[in-house]
XYZ file of C-alpha atoms in Angstrom:
477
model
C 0.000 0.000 0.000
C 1.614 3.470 -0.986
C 0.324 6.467 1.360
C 0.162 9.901 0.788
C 2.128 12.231 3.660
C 0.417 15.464 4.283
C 3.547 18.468 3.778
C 3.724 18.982 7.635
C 4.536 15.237 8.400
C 7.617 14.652 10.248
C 9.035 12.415 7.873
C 7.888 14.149 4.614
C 9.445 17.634 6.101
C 12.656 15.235 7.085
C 13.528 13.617 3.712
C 12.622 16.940 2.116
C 15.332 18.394 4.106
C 17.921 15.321 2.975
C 16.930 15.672 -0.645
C 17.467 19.248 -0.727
C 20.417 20.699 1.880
C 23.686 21.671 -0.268
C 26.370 23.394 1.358
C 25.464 26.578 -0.093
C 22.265 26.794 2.094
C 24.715 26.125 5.224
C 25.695 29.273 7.160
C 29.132 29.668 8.231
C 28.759 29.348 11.891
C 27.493 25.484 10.902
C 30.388 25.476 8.606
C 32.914 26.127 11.179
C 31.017 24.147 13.812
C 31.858 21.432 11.416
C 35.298 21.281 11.280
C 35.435 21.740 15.114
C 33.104 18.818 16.084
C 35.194 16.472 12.652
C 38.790 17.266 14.656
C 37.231 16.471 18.083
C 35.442 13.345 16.561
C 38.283 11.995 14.599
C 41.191 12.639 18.061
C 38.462 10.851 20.223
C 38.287 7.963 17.037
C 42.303 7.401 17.444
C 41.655 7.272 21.405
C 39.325 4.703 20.983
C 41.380 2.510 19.063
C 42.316 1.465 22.655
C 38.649 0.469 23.404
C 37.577 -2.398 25.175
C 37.474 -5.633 23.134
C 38.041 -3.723 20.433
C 41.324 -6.330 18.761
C 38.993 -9.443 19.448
C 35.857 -7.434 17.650
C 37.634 -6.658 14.763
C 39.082 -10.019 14.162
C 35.290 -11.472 15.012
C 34.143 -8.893 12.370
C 36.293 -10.076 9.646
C 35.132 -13.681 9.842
C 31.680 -11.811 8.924
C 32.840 -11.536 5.277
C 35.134 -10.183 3.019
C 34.818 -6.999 0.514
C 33.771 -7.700 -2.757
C 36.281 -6.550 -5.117
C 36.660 -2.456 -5.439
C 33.985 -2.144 -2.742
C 34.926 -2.148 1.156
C 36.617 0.630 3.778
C 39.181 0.812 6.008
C 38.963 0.168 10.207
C 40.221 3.663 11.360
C 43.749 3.681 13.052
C 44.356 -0.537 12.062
C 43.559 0.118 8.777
C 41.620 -3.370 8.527
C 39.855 -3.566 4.945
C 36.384 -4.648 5.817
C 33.005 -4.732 3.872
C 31.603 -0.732 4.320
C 29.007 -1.673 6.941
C 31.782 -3.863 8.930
C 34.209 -0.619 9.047
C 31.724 1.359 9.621
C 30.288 -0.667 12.542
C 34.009 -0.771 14.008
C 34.558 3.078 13.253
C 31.250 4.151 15.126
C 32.358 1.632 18.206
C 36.084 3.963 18.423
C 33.970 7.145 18.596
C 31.632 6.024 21.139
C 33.390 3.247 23.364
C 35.838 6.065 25.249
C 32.317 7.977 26.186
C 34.720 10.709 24.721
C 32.651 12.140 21.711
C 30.275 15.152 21.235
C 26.953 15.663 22.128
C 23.537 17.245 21.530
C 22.286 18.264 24.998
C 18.563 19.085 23.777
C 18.349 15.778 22.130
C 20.201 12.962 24.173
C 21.930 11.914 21.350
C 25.909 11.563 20.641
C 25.160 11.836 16.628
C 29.055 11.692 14.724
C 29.608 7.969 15.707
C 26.795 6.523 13.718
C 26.860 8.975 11.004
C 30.435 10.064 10.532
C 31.283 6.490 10.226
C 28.618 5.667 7.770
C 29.454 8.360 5.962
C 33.094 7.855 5.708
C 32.450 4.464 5.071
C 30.202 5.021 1.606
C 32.908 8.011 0.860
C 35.875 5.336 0.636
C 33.334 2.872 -1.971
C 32.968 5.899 -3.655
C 36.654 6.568 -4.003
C 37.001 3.269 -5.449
C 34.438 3.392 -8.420
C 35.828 6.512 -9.021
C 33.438 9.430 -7.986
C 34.710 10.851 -4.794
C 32.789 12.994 -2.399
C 33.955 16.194 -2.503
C 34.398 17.909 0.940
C 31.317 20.280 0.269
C 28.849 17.435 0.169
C 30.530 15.851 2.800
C 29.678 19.013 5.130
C 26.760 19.276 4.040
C 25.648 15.671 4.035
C 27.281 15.373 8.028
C 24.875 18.662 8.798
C 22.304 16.859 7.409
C 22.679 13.724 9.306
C 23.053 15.759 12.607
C 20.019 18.343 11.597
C 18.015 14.664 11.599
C 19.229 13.281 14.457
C 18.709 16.154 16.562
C 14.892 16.633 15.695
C 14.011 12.905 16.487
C 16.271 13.156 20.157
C 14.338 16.563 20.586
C 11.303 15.591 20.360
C 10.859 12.838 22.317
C 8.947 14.315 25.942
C 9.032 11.673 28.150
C 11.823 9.974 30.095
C 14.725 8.476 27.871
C 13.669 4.497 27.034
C 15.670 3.753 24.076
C 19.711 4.332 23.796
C 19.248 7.585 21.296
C 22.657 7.775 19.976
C 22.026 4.586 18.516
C 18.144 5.425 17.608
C 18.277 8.606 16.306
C 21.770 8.728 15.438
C 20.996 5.713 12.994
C 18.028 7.908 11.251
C 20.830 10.608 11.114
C 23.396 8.698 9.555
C 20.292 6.997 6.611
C 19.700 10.721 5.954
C 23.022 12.084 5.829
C 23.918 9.235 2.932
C 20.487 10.140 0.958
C 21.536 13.740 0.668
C 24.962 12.770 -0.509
C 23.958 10.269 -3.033
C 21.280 13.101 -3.996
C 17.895 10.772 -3.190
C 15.350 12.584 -4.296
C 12.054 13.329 -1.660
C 10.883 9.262 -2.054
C 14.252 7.865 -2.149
C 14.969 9.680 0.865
C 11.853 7.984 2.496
C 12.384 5.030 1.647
C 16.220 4.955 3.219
C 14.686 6.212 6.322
C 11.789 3.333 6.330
C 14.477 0.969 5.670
C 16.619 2.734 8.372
C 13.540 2.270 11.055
C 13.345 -1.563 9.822
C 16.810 -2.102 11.638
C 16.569 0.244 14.463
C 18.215 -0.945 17.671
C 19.744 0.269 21.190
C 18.173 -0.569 24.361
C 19.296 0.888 27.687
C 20.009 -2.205 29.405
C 23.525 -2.436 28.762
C 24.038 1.599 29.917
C 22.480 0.453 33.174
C 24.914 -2.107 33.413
C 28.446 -0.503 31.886
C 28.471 -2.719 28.951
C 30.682 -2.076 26.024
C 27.358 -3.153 23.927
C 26.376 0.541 24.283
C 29.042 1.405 21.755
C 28.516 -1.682 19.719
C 24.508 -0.279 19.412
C 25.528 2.550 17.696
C 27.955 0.808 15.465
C 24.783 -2.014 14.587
C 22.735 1.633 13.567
C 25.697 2.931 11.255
C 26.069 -0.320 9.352
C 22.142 -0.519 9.163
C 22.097 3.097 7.447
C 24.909 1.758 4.554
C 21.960 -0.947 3.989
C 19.324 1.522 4.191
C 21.091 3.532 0.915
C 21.011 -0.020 -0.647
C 18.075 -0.807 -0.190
C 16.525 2.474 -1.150
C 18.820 2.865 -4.619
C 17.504 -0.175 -5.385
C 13.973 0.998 -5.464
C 12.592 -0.921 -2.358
C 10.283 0.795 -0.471
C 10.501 1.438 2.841
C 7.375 2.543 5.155
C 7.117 6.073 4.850
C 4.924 7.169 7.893
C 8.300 5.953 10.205
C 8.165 9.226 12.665
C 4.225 9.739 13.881
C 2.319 6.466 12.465
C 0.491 4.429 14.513
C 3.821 2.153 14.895
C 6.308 4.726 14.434
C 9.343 5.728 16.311
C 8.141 8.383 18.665
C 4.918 6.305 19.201
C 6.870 3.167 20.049
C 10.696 4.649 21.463
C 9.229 7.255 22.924
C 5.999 5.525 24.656
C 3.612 8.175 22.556
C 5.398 11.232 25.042
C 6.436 13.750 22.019
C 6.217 17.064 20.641
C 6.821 18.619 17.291
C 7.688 22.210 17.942
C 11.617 21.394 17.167
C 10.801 20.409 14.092
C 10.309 24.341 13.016
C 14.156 24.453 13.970
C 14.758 22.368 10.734
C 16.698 24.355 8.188
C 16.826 27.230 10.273
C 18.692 26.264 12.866
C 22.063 24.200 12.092
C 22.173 21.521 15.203
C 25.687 21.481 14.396
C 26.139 24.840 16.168
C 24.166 23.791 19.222
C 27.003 20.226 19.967
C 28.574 20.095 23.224
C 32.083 18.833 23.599
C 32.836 16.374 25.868
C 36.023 17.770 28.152
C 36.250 14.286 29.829
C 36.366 10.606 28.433
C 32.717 10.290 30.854
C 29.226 10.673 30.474
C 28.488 13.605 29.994
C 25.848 13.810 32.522
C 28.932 13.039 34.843
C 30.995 16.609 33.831
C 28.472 18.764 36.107
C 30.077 17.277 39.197
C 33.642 17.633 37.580
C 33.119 21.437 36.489
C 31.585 22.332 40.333
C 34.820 20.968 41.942
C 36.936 22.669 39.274
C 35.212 25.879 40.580
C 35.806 24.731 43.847
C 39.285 24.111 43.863
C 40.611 26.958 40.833
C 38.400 29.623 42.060
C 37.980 29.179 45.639
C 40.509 27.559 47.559
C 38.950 24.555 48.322
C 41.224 21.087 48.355
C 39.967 17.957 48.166
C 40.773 17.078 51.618
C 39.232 20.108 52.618
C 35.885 18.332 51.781
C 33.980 16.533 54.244
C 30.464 15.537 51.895
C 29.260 16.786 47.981
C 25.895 16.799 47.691
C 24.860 16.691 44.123
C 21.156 17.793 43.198
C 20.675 17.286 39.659
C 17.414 16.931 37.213
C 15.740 13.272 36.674
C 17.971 12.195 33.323
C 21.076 12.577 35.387
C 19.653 11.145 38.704
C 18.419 8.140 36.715
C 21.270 7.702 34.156
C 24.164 7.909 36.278
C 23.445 8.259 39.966
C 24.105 4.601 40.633
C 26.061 3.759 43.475
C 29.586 3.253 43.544
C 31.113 0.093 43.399
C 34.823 -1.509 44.441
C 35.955 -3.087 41.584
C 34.189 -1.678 38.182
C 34.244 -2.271 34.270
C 35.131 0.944 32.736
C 31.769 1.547 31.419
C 30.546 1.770 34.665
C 33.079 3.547 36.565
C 32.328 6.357 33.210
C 29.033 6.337 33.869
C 28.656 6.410 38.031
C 28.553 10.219 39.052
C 30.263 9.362 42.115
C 32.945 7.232 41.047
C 34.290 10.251 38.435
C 33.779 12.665 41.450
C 35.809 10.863 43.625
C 38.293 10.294 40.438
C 38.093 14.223 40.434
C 38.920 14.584 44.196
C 41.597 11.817 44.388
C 43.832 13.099 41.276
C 42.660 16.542 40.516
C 41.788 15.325 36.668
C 39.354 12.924 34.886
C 40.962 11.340 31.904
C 41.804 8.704 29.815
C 44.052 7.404 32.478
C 41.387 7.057 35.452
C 39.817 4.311 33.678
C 42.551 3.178 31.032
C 43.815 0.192 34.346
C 42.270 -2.399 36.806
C 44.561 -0.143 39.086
C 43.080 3.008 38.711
C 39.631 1.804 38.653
C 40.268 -0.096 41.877
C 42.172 3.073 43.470
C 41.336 3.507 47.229
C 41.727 6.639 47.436
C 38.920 7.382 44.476
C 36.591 5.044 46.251
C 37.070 6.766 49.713
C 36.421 10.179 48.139
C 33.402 8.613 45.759
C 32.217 8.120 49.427
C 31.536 11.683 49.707
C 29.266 12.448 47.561
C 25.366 11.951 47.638
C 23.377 12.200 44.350
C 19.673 14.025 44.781
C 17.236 14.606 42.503
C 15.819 18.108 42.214
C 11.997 19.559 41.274
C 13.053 20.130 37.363
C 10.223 18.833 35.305
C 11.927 18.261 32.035
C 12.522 14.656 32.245
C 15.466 15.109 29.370
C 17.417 17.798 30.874
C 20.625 17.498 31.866
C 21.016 20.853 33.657
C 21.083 23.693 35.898
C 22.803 21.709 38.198
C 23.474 22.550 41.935
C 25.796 21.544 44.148
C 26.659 21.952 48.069
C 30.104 21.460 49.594
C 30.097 20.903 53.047
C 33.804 21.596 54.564
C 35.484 19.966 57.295
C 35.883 23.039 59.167
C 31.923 23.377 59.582
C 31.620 26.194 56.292
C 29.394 25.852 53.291
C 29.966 26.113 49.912
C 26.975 26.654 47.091
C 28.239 26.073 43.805
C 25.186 26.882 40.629
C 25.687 25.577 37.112
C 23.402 26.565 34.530
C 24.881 24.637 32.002
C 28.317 22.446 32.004
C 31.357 23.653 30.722
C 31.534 21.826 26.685
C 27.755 23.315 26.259
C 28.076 26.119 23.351
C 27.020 28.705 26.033
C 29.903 27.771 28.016
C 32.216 26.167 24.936
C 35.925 24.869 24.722
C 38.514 27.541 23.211
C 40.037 26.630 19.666
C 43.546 25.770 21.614
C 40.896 23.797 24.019
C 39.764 21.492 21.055
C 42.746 21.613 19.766
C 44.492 20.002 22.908
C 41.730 17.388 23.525
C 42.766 16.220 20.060
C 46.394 15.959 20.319
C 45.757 14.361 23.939
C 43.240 11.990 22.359
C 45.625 11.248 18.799
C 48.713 10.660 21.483
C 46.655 7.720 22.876
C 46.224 5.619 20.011
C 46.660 2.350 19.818
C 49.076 2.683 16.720
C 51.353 5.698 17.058
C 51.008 8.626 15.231
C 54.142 10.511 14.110
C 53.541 14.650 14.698
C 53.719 15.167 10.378
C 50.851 12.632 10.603
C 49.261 14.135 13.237
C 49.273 17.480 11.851
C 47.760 16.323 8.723
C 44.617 15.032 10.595
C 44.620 18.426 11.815
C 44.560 19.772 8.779
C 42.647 18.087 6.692
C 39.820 17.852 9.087
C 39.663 21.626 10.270
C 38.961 22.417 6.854
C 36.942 19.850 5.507
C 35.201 21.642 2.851
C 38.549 22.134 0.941
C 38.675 18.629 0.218
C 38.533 17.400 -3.188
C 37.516 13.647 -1.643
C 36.686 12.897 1.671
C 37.988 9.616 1.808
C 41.677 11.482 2.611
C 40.215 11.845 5.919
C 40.485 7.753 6.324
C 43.998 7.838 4.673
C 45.144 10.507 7.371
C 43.571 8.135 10.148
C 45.684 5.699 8.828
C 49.106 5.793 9.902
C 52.107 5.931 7.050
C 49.874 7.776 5.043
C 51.802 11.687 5.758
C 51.915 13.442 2.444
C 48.331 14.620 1.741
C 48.841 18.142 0.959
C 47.730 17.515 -2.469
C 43.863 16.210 -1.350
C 43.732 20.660 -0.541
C 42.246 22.809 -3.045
């Protein structure tokens, strides 16, 4: 049965906005947004080379099949030549597995994994039959894919049931390939119906520290590579995949939505609105790390000055990562327990890649004794998806009282990193791959990604990512 979508329906207005965003209709704050957020996502990709289980998945993956000939991309950092969907799969898993990578606040949703990786992915087949991507689409195709990603997260009212960087970040990454393969308005549809068709990410394993939560939003970014398939192929997809009677905010979202942010679509770039991530953690975790920054640069206060933290933050945070602190936890955990990364924050004056990178640090006494500290409250905020103002109380050993207030954290674009800010997360986060990185190779990342619109194929991006491969000046127009 073929339907007809009235002109205001979510996923009408959402494949019109695939089929026709070029990067002339991008503004230049979403153009400059974009190189920011593709440095910080590629440094936190070569971190996350180092990711749990990571050597064992790949090798698993590769037993899944090999490329047909021509076809195929490259695992970032190894440089493993996979089927697209396999690399892809693999690439999202490095962005997401170091809890590292950028956000969208308003939406819940960590969006570059699934779609950069896709993206990247179909950019390297391209490359090989011999009509690259030129960096143009690519921007505009990645602002697409977050534009998308962001309006599903957004409007979803209710409390969080379904992981959404998997969820929506798969409908991003199905929307950012239409636009660059130029679907038109039904072809666009159709990869999006075929996108819904293979949704996936529960919550379970972020309840439990599982590295599954990464794999989730690798499963979405393959599923999008299949979704362009399927929809060049002419196979159509159910079309009514937003607001039908099954669809995803009536199913992932228990029937608790709005669709006011949809009027932000092509008006607002949701590029501009990402929050970095300043710590490998959740980010609903960085509230109590930014108060006891204050605390400590700004007033005085030591850690053994401290005698209890209490931490009153809104219901997402409360329910997400308020779980109690235990002796011996899996990284995932630790990453995602508000009072374990408080206590890291106390004990060593930092939270980075090192306070979960060992059995050792994760097991440290001294984290554990300050983790001990703090008490996790929920306050009166009735937006069940916010993740701030956050408040905080200090209560000092020598009886005084210290109110710290934080509207937002610091990452959010009202309270952003500096340039040299992103620019040291991502020579911190190159410096800890798994395969090192030589500083002419390093600099070419840098490069090539902080102006990605100068690129005559964005494929180079996967070369760069790939040590050995250093002399790339000639990919810049």
């Amino acid at each position: 049965m073929t339907i007809t979508l009235s002109a205001d329906n979510p996923a009408l207005r959402l494949a019109k906005h695939a089929a026709s965003t070029r990067f002339e209709n991008l503004p230049e704050p979403a153009v400059a947004a974009t190189a920011t957020f593709l440095v910080d996502t590629l440094g936190v990709a070569a971190a996350g080379s180092r990711g749990a289980g990571l050597a064992a998945l790949a090798e698993m993956v590769a037993g899944w099949g090999a490329p047909a000939p021509s076809r195929g991309a490259r695992v970032w950092v190894g440089g493993m030549h996979l089927p697209a969907g396999s690399a892809a799969l693999l690439n999202a898993y490095q962005i997401h597995c170091m809890e590292f990578d950028c956000v969208l606040e308003e939406a819940v949703v960590h969006p570059m994994a699934t779609i950069l990786s896709a993206l990247l992915a179909h950019c390297e087949e391209r490359r090989a039959a011999g009509d690259p991507v030129n960096g143009k689409d690519f921007v505009a195709a990645l602002n697409v894919g977050v534009d998308t990603a962001a309006m599903l997260g957004r409007a979803g009212t209710g409390p969080i049931r379904f992981f959404r960087p998997a969820t929506c970040g798969g409908f991003g990454a199905a929307a950012a390939l239409a636009n660059v393969c130029r679907l038109d308005e039904e072809g666009a549809l159709n990869a999006l119906g075929a996108q819904y068709g293979q949704t996936s990410g529960t919550l379970q394993p972020h309840a439990e520290g599982s590295p599954l939560l990464g794999l989730q939003v690798g499963f979405n970014a393959r599923a999008a590579l299949c979704a362009l398939d399927l929809a060049r192929a002419g196979i159509r997809g159910p079309h009514d995949v937003v607001t039908g009677p099954y669809g995803y905010l009536r199913l992932m979202e228990d029937d608790q939505f709005s669709l006011a942010p949809f009027e932000d679509l092509g008006t607002v770039p949701q590029m501009t609105r990402m929050s970095h991530k300043p710590h490998p953690s959740g980010r609903l975790t960085h509230g109590v790390v930014h108060a006891l920054r204050i605390a400590r640069d700004e007033r005085g206060i030591a850690a053994e000055d401290i005698e209890r933290v209490c931490a009153r933050v809104p219901p997402l945070v409360y329910r997400l990562v308020g779980r109690p602190d235990v002796a011996t936890p899996e990284p995932n955990y630790a990453k995602l327990c508000l009072r374990f990364v408080a206590g890291a924050m106390m004990a060593n004056g930092q939270v980075d890649l090192e306070t979960f990178a060992s059995p050792a640090a994760l097991k440290d006494d001294a984290t554990h004794r300050y983790a001990g500290l703090v008490d996790v409250e929920l306050d009166d905020n009735p937006d069940p998806n916010a993740l701030d103002p956050q408040h905080f109380t200090l209560t000092l050993k020598d009886g005084r009282v210290e109110e710290i207030h934080l509207p937002c954290m610091f990452g959010h674009p009202d309270a952003p990193l500096s340039a040299q800010d992103n620019e040291d997360k991502f020579r911190l986060c190159m410096a800890a791959s798994a395969v090192p990185f030589t500083e002419t190779a390093v600099e070419s990342v840098l490069a090539l990604a902080g102006d990605p619109a100068a690129l005559t194929d964005a494929a180079v991006l996967v070369d760069a990512l790939t040590p050995g491969r250093e002399n790339l000046s000639g990919q810049i127009r």
